[in-house]
Tab-separated table of C-alpha atoms in Angstrom:
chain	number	residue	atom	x	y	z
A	212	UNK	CA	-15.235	33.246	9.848
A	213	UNK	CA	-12.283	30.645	9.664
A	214	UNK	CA	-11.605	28.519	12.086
A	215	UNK	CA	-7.979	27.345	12.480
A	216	UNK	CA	-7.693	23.815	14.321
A	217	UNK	CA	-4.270	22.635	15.678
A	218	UNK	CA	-2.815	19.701	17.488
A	219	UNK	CA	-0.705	19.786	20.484
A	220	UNK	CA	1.642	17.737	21.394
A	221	UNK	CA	-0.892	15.606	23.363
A	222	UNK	CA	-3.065	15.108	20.172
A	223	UNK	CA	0.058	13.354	18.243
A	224	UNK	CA	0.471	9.494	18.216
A	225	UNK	CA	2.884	8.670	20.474
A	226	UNK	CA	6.545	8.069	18.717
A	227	UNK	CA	8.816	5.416	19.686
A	228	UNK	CA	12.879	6.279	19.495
A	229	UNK	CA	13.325	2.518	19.507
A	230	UNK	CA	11.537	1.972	16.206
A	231	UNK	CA	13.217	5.166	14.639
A	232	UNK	CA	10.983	7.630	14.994
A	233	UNK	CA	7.530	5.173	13.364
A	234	UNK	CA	4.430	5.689	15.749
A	235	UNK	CA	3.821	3.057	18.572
A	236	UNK	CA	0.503	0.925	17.149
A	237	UNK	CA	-0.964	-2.303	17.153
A	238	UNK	CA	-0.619	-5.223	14.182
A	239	UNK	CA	-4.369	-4.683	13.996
A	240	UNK	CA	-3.836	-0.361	14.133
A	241	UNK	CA	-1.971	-1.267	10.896
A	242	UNK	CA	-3.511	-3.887	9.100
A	243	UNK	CA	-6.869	-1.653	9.078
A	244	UNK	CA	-4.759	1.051	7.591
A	245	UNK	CA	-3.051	-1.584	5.278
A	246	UNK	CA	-6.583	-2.818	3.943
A	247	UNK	CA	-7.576	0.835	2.995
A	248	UNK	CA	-4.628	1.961	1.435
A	249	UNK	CA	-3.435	-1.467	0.013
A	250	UNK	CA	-7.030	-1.926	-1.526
A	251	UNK	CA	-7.270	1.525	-3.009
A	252	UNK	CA	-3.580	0.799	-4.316
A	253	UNK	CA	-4.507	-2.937	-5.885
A	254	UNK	CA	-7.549	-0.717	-7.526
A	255	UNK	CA	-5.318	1.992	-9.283
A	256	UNK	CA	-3.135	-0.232	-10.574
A	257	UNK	CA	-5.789	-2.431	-11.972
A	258	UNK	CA	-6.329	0.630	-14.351
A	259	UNK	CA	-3.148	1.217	-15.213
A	260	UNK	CA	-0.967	-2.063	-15.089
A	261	UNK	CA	0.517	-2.914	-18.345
A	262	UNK	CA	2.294	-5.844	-19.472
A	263	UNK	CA	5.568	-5.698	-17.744
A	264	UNK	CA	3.985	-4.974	-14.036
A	265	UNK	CA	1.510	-8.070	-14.779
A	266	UNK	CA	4.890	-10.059	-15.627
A	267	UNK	CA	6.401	-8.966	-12.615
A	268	UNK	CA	3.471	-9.606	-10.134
A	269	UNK	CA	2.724	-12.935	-11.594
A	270	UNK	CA	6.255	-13.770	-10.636
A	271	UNK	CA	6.179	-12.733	-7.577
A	272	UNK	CA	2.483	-14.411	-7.080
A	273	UNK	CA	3.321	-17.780	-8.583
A	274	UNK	CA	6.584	-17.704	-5.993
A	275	UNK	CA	4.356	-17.169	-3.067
A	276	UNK	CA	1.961	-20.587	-4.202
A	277	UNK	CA	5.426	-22.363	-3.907
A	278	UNK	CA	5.598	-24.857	-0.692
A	279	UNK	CA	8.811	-24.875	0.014
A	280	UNK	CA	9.253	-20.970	1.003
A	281	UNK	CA	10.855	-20.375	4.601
A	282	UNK	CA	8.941	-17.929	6.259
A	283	UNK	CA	11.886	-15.308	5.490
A	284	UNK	CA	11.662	-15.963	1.500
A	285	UNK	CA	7.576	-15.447	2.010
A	286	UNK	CA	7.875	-12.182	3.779
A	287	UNK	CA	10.330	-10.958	1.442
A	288	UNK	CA	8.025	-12.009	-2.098
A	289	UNK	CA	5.364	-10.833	-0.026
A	290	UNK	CA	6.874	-7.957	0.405
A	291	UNK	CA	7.655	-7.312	-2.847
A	292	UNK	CA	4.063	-7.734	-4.023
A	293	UNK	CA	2.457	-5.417	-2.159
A	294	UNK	CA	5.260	-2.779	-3.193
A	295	UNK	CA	5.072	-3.399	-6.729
A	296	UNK	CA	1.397	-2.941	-6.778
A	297	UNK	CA	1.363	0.031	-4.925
A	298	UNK	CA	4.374	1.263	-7.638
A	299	UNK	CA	2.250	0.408	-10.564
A	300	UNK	CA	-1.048	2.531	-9.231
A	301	UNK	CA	1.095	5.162	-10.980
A	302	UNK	CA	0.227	7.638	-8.072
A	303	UNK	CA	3.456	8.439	-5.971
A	304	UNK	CA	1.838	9.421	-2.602
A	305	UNK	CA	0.033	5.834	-2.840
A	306	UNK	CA	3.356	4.144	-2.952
A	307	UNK	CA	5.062	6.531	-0.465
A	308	UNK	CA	2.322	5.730	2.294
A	309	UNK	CA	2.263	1.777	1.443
A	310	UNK	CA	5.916	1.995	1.443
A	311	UNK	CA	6.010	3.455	5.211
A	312	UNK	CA	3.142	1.208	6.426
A	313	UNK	CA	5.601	-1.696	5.350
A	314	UNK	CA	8.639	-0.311	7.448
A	315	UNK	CA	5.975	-0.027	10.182
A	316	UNK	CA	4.997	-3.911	9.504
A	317	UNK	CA	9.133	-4.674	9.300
A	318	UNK	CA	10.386	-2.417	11.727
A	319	UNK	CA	8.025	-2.212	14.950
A	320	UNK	CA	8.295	-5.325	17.616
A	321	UNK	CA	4.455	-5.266	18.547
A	322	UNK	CA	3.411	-5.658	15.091
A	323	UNK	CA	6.531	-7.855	13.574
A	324	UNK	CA	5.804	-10.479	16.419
A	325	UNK	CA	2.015	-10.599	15.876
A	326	UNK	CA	2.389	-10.972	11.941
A	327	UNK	CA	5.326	-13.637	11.852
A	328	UNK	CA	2.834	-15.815	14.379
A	329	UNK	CA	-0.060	-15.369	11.648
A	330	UNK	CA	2.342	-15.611	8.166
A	331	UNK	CA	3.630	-19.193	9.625
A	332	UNK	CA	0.429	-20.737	10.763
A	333	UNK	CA	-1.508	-19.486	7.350
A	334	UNK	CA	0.568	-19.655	4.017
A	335	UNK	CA	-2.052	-21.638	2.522
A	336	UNK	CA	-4.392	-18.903	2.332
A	337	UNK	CA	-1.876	-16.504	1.598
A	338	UNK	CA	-0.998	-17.798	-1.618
A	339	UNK	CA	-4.337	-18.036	-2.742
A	340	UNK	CA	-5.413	-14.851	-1.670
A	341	UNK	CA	-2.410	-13.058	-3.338
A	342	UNK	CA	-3.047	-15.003	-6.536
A	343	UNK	CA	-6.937	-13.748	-6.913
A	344	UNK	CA	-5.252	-10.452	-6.503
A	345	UNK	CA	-3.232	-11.033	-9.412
A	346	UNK	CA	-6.009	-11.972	-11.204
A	347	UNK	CA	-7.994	-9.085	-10.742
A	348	UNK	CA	-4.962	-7.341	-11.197
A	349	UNK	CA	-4.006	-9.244	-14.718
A	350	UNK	CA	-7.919	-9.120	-15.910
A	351	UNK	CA	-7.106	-5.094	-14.886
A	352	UNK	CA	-10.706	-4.733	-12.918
A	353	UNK	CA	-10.530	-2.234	-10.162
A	354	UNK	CA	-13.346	-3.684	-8.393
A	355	UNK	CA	-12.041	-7.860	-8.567
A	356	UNK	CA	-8.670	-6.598	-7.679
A	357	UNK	CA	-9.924	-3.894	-4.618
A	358	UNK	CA	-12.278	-6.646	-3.275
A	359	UNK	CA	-9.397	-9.323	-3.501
A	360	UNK	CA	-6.903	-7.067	-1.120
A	361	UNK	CA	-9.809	-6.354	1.123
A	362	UNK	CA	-11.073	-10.189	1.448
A	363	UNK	CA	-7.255	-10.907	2.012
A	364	UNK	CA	-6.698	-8.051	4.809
A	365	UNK	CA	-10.115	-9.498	6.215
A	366	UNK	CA	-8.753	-13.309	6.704
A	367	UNK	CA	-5.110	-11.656	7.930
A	368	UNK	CA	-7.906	-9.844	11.285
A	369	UNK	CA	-9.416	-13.076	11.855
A	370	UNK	CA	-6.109	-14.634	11.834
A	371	UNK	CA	-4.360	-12.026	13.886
A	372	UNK	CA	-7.279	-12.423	16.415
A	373	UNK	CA	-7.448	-15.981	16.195
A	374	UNK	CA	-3.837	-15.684	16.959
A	375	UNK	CA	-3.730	-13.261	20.009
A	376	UNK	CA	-6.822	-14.910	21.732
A	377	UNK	CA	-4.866	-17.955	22.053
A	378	UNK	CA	-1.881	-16.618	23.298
């Protein structure tokens, strides 16, 4: 036999009106949702990146090394990164989900607050961790650029936690 499995209404995540319509989560909800998808995104794109899309990351990578970023002008090449790579893994739903994990990471207070706190205290690391994913993006190897986003989501928890413990 077949069995049919549904979800009630009690099942579903609860749904914020104030954040039109996104799921109410945590910062850290969503960053271990960003390192799966993100990773798995950084390693499709690895195997099919061509010229242009390593051009266009290593402008947006070389931008995010700069010093003299605000923290507006880092959020938006950052961004811009993690879109592009999720474009170039050439698989639509990939880019679709990325692309509504960022408007949960832009558009829901819990989450915004938490990662502005952690983007300001840590660009350092950020620019070097997006720039060995550019590498393993530019050398196109899946593995160097899937183990780059996950090191890089990994530092972003300890930071997060760092960040909320001391709060």
């Amino acid at each position: 036999t077949t069995e049919i499995y549904t979800l009630s209404l009690h099942d579903a995540l609860p749904i914020s009106q104030a954040a039109g319509g996104l799921p109410d989560i945590s910062a850290f909800d969503l960053t271990a949702a960003r390192a799966v998808f993100e990773a798995e995104a950084a390693a499709l794109a690895a195997s099919n990146i061509d010229e242009a899309g390593i051009a266009e990351l290593q402008v947006l990578a070389e931008a995010l090394c700069r010093r003299d970023l605000t923290d507006e002008e880092a959020g938006d090449y950052d961004r811009r990164f993690h879109l592009a790579i999720a474009r170039l893994s050439g698989n639509p739903v990939v880019e679709y989900f990325v692309q509504q994990i960022w408007r949960m990471r832009s558009e829901l207070p819990r989450v915004t607050e938490v990662y502005a706190r952690v983007c300001h205290d840590d660009g350092a690391s950020r620019a070097g961790e997006h720039m060995a994913i550019f590498e393993g993006l530019r050398a196109r190897d899946p593995v160097a650029a899937r183990n780059a986003m996950r090191h890089h989501f990994q530092r972003l928890f300890e930071a997060m936690l760092e960040a909320t413990e001391s709060q």
